[in-house]
Coordinates of C-alpha atoms and ligand atoms in Angstrom, one line a residue:
X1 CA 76.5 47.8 -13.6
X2 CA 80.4 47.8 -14.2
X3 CA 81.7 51.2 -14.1
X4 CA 82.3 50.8 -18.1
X5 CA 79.3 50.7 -18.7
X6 CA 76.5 52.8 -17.3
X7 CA 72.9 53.9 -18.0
X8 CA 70.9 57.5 -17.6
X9 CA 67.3 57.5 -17.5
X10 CA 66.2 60.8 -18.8
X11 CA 62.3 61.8 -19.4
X12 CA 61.7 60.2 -22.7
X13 CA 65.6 58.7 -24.0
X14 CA 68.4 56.3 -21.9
X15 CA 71.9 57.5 -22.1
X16 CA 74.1 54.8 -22.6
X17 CA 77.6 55.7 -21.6
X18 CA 81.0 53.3 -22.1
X19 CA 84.0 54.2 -20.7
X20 CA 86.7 51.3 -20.9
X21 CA 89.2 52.4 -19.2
X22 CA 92.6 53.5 -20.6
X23 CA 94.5 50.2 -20.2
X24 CA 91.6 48.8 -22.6
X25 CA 89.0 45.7 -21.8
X26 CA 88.6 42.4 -23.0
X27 CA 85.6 41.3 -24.8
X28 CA 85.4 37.4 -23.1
X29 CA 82.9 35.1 -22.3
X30 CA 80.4 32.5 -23.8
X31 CA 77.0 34.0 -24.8
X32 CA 73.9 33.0 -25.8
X33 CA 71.9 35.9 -28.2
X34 CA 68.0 36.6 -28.1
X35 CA 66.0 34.7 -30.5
X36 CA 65.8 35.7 -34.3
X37 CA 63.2 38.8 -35.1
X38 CA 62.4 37.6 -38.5
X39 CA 61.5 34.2 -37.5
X40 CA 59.4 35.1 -34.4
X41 CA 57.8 37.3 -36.3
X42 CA 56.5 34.8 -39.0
X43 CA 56.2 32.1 -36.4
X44 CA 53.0 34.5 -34.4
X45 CA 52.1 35.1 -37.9
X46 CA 51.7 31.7 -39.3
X47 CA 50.5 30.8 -36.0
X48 CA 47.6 33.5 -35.7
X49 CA 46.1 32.2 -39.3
X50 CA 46.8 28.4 -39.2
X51 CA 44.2 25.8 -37.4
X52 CA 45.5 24.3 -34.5
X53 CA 48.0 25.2 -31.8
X54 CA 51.5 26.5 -32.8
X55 CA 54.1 25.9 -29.8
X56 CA 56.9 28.8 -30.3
X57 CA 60.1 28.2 -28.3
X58 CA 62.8 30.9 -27.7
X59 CA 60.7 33.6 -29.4
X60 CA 62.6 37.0 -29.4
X61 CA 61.1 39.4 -26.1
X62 CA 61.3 43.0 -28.4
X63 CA 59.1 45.4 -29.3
X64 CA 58.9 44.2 -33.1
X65 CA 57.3 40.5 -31.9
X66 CA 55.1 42.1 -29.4
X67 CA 53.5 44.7 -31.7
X68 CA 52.8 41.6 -34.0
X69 CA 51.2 39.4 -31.0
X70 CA 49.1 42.8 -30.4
X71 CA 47.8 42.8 -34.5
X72 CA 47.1 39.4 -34.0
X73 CA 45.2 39.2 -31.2
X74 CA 43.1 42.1 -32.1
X75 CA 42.0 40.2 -35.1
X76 CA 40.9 37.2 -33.0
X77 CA 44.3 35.2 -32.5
X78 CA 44.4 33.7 -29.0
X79 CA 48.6 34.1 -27.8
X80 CA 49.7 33.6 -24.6
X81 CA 51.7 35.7 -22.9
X82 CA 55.3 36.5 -24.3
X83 CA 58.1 34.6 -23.2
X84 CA 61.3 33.0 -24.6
X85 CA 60.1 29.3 -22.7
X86 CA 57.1 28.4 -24.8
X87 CA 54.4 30.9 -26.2
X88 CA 51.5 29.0 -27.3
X89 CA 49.2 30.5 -30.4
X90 CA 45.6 29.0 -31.2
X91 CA 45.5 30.0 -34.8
X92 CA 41.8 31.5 -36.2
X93 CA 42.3 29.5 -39.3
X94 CA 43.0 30.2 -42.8
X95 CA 41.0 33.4 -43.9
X96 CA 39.2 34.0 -40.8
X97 CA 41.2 36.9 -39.4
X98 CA 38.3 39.0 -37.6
X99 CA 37.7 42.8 -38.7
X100 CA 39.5 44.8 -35.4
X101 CA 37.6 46.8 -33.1
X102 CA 40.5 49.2 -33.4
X103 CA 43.8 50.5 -35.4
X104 CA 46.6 48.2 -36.0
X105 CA 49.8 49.6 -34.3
X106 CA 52.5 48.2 -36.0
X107 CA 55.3 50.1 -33.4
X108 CA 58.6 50.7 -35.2
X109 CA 58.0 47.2 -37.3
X110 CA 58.2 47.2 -41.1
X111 CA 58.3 43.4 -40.8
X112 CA 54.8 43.8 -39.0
X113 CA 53.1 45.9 -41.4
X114 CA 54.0 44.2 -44.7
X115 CA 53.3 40.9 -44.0
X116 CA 50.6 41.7 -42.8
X117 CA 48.9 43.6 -45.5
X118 CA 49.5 40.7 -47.4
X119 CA 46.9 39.0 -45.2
X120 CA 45.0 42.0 -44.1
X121 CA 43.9 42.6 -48.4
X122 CA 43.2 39.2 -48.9
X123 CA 39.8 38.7 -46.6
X124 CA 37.0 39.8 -48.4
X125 CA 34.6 42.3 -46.7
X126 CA 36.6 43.2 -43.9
X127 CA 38.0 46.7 -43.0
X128 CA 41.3 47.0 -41.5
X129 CA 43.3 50.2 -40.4
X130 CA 47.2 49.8 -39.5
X131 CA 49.8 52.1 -38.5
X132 CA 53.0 52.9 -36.6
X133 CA 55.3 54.8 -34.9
X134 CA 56.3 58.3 -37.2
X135 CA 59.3 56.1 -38.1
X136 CA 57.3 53.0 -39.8
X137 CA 54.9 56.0 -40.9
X138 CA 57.8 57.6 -43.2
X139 CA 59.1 54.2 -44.7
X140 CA 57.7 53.6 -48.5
X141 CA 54.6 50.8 -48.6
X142 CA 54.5 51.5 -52.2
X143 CA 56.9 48.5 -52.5
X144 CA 53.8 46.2 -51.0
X145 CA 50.8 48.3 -52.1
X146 CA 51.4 47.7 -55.5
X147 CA 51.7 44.2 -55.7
X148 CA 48.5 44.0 -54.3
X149 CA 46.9 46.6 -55.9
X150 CA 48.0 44.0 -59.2
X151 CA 46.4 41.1 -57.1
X152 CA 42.6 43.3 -56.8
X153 CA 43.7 44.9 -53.2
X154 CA 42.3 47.7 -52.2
X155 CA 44.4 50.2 -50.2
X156 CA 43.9 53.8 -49.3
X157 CA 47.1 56.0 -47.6
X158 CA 48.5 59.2 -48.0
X159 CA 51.5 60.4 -51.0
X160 CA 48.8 58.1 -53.6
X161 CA 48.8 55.1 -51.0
X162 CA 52.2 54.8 -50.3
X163 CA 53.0 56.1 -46.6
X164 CA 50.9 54.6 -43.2
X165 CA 48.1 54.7 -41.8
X166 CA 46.5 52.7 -44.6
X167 CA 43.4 52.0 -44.9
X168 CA 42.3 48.0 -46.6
X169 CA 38.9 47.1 -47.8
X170 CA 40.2 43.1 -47.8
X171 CA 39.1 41.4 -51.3
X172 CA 39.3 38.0 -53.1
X173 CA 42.6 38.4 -54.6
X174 CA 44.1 37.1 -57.5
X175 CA 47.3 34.9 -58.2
X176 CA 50.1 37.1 -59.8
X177 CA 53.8 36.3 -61.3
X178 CA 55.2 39.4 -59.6
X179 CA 59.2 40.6 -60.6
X180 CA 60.5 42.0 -57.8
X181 CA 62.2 45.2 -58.3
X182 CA 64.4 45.0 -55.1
X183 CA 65.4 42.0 -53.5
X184 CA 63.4 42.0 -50.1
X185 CA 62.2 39.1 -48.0
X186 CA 59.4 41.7 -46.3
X187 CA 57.9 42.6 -50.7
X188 CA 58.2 38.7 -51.0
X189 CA 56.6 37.5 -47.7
X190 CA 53.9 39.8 -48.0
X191 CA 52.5 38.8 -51.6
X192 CA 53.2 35.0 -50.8
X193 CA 50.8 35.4 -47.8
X194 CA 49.0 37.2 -50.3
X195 CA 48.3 34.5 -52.4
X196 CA 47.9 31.8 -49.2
X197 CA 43.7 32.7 -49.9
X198 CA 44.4 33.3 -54.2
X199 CA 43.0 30.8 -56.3
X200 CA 46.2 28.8 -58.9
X201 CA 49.3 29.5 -58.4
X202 CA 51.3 33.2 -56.7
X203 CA 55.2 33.3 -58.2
X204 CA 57.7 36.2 -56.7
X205 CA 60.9 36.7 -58.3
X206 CA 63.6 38.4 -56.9
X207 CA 67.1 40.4 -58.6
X208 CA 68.7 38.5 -55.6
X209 CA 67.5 36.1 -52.9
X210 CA 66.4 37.7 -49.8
X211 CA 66.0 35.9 -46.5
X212 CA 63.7 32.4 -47.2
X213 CA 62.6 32.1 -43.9
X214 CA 58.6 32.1 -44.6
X215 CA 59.7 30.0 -47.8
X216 CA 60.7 27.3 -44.7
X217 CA 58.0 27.6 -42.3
X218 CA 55.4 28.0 -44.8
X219 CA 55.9 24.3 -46.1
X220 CA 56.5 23.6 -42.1
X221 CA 53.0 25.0 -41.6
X222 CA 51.7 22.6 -45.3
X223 CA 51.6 25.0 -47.8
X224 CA 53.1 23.9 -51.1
X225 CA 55.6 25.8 -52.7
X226 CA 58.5 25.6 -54.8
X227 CA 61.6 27.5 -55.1
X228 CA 64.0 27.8 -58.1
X229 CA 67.2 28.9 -57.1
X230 CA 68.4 29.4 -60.7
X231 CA 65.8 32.4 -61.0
X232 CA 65.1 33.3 -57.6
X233 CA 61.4 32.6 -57.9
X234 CA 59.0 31.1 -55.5
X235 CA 56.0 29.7 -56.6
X236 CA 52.7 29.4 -53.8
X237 CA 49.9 26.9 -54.9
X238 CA 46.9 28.7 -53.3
X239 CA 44.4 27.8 -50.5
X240 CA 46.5 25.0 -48.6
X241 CA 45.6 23.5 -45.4
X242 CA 48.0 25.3 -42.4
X243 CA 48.3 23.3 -39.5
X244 CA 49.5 25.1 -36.3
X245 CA 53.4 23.3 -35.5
X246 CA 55.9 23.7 -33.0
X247 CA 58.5 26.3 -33.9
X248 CA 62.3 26.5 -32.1
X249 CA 63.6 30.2 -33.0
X250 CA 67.1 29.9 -33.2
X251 CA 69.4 32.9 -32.0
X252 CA 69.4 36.2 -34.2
X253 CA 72.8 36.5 -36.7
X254 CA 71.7 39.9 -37.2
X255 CA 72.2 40.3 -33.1
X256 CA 75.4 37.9 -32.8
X257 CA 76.8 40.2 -35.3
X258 CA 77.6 43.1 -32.6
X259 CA 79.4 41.3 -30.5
X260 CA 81.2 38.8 -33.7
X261 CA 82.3 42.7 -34.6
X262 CA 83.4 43.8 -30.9
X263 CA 85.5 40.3 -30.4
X264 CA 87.2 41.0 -33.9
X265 CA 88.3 44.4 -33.1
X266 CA 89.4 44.6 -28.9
X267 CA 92.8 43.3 -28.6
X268 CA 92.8 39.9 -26.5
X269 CA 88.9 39.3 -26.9
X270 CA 87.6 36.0 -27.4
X271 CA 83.9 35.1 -27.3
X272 CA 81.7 32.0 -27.9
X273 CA 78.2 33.1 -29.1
X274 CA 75.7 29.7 -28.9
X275 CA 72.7 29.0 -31.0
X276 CA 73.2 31.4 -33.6
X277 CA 71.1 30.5 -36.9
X278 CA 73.2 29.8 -39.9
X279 CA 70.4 30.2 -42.5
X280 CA 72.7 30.7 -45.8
X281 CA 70.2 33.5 -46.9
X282 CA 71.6 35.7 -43.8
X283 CA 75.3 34.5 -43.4
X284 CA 76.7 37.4 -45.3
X285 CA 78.1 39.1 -42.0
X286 CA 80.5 35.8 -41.6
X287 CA 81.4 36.1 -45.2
X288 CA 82.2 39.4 -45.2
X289 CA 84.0 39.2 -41.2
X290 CA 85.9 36.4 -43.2
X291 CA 86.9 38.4 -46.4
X292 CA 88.2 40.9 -43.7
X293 CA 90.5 38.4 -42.5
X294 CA 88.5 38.2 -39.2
X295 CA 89.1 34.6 -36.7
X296 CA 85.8 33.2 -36.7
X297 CA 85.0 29.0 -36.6
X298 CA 82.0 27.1 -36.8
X299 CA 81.4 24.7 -34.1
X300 CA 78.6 22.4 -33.2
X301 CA 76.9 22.6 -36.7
X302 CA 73.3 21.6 -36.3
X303 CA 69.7 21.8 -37.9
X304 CA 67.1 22.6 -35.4
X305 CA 63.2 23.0 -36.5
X306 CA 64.4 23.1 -40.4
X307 CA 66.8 25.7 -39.4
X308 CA 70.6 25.6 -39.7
X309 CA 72.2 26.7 -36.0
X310 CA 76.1 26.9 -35.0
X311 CA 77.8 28.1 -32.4
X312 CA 80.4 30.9 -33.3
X313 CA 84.0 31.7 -31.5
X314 CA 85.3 34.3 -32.6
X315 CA 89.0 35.5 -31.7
X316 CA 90.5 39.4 -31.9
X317 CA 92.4 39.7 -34.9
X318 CA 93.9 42.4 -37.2
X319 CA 91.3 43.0 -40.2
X320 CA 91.5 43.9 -43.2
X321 CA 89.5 46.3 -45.7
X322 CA 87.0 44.8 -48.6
X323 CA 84.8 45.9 -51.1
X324 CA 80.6 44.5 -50.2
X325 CA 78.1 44.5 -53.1
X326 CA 75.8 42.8 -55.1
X327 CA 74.2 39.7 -54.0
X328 CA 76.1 39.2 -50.9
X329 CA 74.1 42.8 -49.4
X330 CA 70.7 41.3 -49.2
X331 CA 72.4 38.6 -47.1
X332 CA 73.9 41.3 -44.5
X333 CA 71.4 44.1 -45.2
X334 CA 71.0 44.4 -41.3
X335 CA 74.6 43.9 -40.3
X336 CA 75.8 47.0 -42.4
X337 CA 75.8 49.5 -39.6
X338 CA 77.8 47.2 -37.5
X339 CA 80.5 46.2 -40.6
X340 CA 81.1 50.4 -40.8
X341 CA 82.2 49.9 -37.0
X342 CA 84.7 46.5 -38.3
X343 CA 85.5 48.7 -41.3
X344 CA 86.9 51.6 -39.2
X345 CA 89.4 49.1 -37.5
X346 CA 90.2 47.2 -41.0
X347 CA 93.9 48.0 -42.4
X348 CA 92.8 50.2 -46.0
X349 CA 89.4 51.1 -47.1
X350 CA 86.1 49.2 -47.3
X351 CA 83.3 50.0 -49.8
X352 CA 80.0 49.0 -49.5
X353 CA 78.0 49.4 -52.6
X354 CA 74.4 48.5 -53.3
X355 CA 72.6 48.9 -50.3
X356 CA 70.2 52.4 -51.1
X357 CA 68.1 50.1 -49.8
X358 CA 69.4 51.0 -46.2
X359 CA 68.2 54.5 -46.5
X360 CA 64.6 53.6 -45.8
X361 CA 65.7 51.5 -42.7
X362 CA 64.2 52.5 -39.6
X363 CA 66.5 55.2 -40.1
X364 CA 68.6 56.3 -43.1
X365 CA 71.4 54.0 -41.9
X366 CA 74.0 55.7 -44.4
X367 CA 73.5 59.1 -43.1
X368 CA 73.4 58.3 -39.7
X369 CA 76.1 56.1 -39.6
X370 CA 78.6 58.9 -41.6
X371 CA 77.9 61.4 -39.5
X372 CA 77.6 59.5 -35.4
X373 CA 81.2 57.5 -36.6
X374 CA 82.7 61.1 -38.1
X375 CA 81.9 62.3 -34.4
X376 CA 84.1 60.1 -33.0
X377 CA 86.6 60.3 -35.5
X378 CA 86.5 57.5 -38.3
X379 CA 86.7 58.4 -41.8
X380 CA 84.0 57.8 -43.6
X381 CA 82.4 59.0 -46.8
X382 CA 78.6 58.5 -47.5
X383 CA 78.0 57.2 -51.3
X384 CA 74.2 57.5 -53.0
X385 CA 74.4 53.3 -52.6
X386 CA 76.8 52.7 -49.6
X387 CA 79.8 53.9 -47.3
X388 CA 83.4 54.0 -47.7
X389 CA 85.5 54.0 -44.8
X390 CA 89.5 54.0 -44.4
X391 CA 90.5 51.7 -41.5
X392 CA 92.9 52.1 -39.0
X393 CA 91.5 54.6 -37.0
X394 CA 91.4 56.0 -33.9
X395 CA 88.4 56.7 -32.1
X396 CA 87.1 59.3 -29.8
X397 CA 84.4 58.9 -27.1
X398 CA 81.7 61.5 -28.0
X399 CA 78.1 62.0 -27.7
X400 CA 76.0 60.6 -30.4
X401 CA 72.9 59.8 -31.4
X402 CA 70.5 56.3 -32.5
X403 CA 68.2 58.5 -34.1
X404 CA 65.7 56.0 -32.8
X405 CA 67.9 53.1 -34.5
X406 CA 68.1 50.3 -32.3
X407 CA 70.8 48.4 -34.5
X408 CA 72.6 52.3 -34.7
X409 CA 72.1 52.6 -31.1
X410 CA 74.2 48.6 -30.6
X411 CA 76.4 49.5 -33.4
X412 CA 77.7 53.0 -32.1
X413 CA 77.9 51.2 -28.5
X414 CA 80.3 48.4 -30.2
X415 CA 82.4 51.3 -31.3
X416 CA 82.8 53.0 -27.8
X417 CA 84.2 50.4 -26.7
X418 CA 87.4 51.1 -28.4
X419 CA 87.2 54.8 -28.6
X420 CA 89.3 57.2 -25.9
X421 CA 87.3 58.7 -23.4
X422 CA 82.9 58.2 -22.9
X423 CA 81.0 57.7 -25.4
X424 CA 77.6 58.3 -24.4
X425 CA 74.5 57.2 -27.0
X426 CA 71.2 59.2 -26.7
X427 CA 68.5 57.5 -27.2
X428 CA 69.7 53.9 -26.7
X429 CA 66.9 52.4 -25.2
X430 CA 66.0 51.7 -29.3
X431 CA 68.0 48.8 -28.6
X432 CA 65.0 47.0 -27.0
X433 CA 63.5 46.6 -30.6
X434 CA 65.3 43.8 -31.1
X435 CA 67.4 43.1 -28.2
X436 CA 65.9 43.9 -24.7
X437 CA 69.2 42.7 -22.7
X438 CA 71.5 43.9 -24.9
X439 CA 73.5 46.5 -22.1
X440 CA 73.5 43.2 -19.6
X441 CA 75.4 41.4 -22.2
X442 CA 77.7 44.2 -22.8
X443 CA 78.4 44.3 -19.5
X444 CA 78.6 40.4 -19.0
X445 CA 81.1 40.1 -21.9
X446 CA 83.7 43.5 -20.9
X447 CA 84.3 42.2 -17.6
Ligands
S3P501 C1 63.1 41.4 -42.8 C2 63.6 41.7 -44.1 C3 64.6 42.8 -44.3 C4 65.3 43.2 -43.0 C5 64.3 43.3 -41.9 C6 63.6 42.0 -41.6 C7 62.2 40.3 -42.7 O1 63.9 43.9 -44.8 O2 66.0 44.4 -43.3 O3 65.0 43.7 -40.7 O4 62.0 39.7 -41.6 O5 61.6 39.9 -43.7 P1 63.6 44.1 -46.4 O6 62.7 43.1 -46.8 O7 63.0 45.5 -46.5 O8 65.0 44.0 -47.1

């Protein structure tokens, strides 16, 4: 471990101290990031219900994917052990998920619990049980359990069936044409796998699109659906044949996005990051680095398993301040935590608008993020829908705090990195959610 960068064990929490020292580091290397959550997660998924084998290559190693592999397997899945080489799923077949002997622990995963209610509700006569950590168990379900409810589900939780543990008595469901009030891949996801076991035909429209990744590797798996991108909507013919396929996860944008942010804002940094998916439904963060002025190319352009992959280099450079809202936040809903750290270094202020939607993170991102960056010195002002934040700052090294956050916990650690003096995160060993090695790469890249 450099002497930048150091790690406390305590009891229960890791301390994560940076102290570059004062002549500043470099953030230099070439990189390659952990595979992407979203897809890994629907890849064990699609896996567990399709007939067959599904070969998975590069699957992300955090807690998220393993507490799926967990619900899977309890419901008769066969998955081999985790590893980012080749995890191999033998699939129980459409509709034959097996009652569990026990509760469904969905961990810190929203991703995990709503899909999977969409599947859990639709197979008739079977009881199923799922929680999660008291994070997951405070996030709204309402968004999913409604839905459902329209499609015959039935679904028993507490605040009138909105907060986990739920309880689901699995029925034949029915098709629905479902308007989406919020754009959100996990509302869409779940009533499109949903309507895999519905009779006719399951449509989801959305204000905005949201990631498409089930939208891909459903049709990879031989589902038929079609997507109008004039409206948004998806449309799900029901009971298809899934056949088990081989999967390649590309890296995670929403992970190559700390250190795209750390390279734009240390003086004499450059980085290559390799294998980063490109998927246009999640390519806000470059948009918006790029509106900021920041030196980011494309190289090595590439599909791999029907997904688009690049590699990134990205280059320090001066940014600037820019105004994020609308369509483009579903496409960097993730990556907002880490743009308030750019945002702080950006010449004038940034607004982010449009993103309440970040208050039922696995934290309330807003709040969190105003008050751990005020610590060290930034100014920032929390809206009902976003952050504004006036650039140009300079940052102290302080204690704060990723509330259990792992992308807080990698966002504040980004920011220390410029800051004068230690900045020590509590609770960092959040960061394992979704990126187990992320302190080895922070050291890797700032020496
Ligand atoms: C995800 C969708 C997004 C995102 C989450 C992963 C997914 O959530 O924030 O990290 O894999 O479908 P919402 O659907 O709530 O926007």
């Amino acid at each position: 471990m450099s002497s930048v960068i150091t790690i406390h064990n305590r009891a229960n929490s890791q301390q994560l101290a940076i102290a570059p020292p004062s002549s500043g580091i470099a953030v230099r290397g070439a990189i390659a990031i952990p595979g992407d959550k979203s897809i890994s997660h629907r890849a064990l998924m699609l896996g567990a219900i399709a007939s067959g084998e599904t070969i998975i290559e590069g699957l992300l190693l955090g807690e998220d994917p393993r507490s799926t592999a967990n619900c899977f397997r309890a419901m008769g899945a066969q998955i081999s052990e985790l590893n980012t080489e080749r995890v191999v799923v033998k699939g129980v077949g459409l509709g034959n998920l097996q009652e569990p002997a026990g509760v469904l622990d969905a961990g810190n995963s929203g991703t995990t619990i709503r899909l999977m209610l969409g599947l859990l509700a639709s197979h008739p006569d079977r009881l199923f049980v799922v929680t999660g950590d008291s994070s997951l168990r405070s996030r709204p379900m309402s968004r999913v359990v409604t839905p459902l409810e329209r499609m015959g589900a039935t679904i028993w939780g507490r605040k009138q069936n909105s907060l986990a543990p739920l309880a689901v008595k699995g029925r034949k469901l029915k098709a629905i044409n479902y308007l989406s009030p919020i754009a959100s891949a996990q509302v869409k996801s779940c009533i499109l796998l949903a309507g895999l076991m519905a009779e006719g035909n399951t449509t989801v429209i959305e204000p905005a699109l949201s990631r498409d990744h089930s939208e891909r590797m459903l049709k990879a798996f031989g589902a038929k659906l079609t997507v109008d991108p004039q409206t948004n909507s998806v449309t799900l013919i029901g009971q298809p044949q899934l056949t088990g396929q081989k999967v390649v996860v590309p890296g995670d944008i929403s992970s190559a996005a700390f250190w795209l942010v750390a390279a734009a804002i240390v003086p004499d940094s450059e980085l290559l990051i390799t294998n980063v998916g490109i998927n246009p439904t999640r390519t806000g963060i470059l948009e918006a680095l790029e509106m900021m002025e920041a030196d980011i190319t494309r190289e090595n352009e590439r599909i791999v398993a029907g997904e688009p992959v690049a590699d990134l280099r990205v280059r320090y450079s001066q940014l600037k301040a820019c105004t994020l809202k609308g369509s483009l936040i579903p496409r960097l809903i993730d990556e907002i935590p880490i743009i308030a750290v750019a945002a702080a270094f950006a010449e004038g202020t940034t607004v982010i608008k449009d993103a309440a939607e970040l208050r039922v993170k696995e934290s309330d991102r807003l709040a969190v993020m105003a008050s751990e960056l005020t610590k060290m010195g930034v100014k920032i002002g929390e809206l009902p829908d976003g952050l504004e934040i006036t650039g140009g700052n300079f940052l102290k090294g302080t204690d704060v705090d990723s509330y259990t956050d792992h992308r807080i916990a990698m966002s504040l650690a980004i920011a220390g990195l410029t800051a004068e003096g230690v900045t020590t995160i509590h609770r960092a060993e959040a960061a394992s959610i979704s990126y187990p090695n992320f302190v080895n790469t922070l050291q890797q890249v700032t020496t």
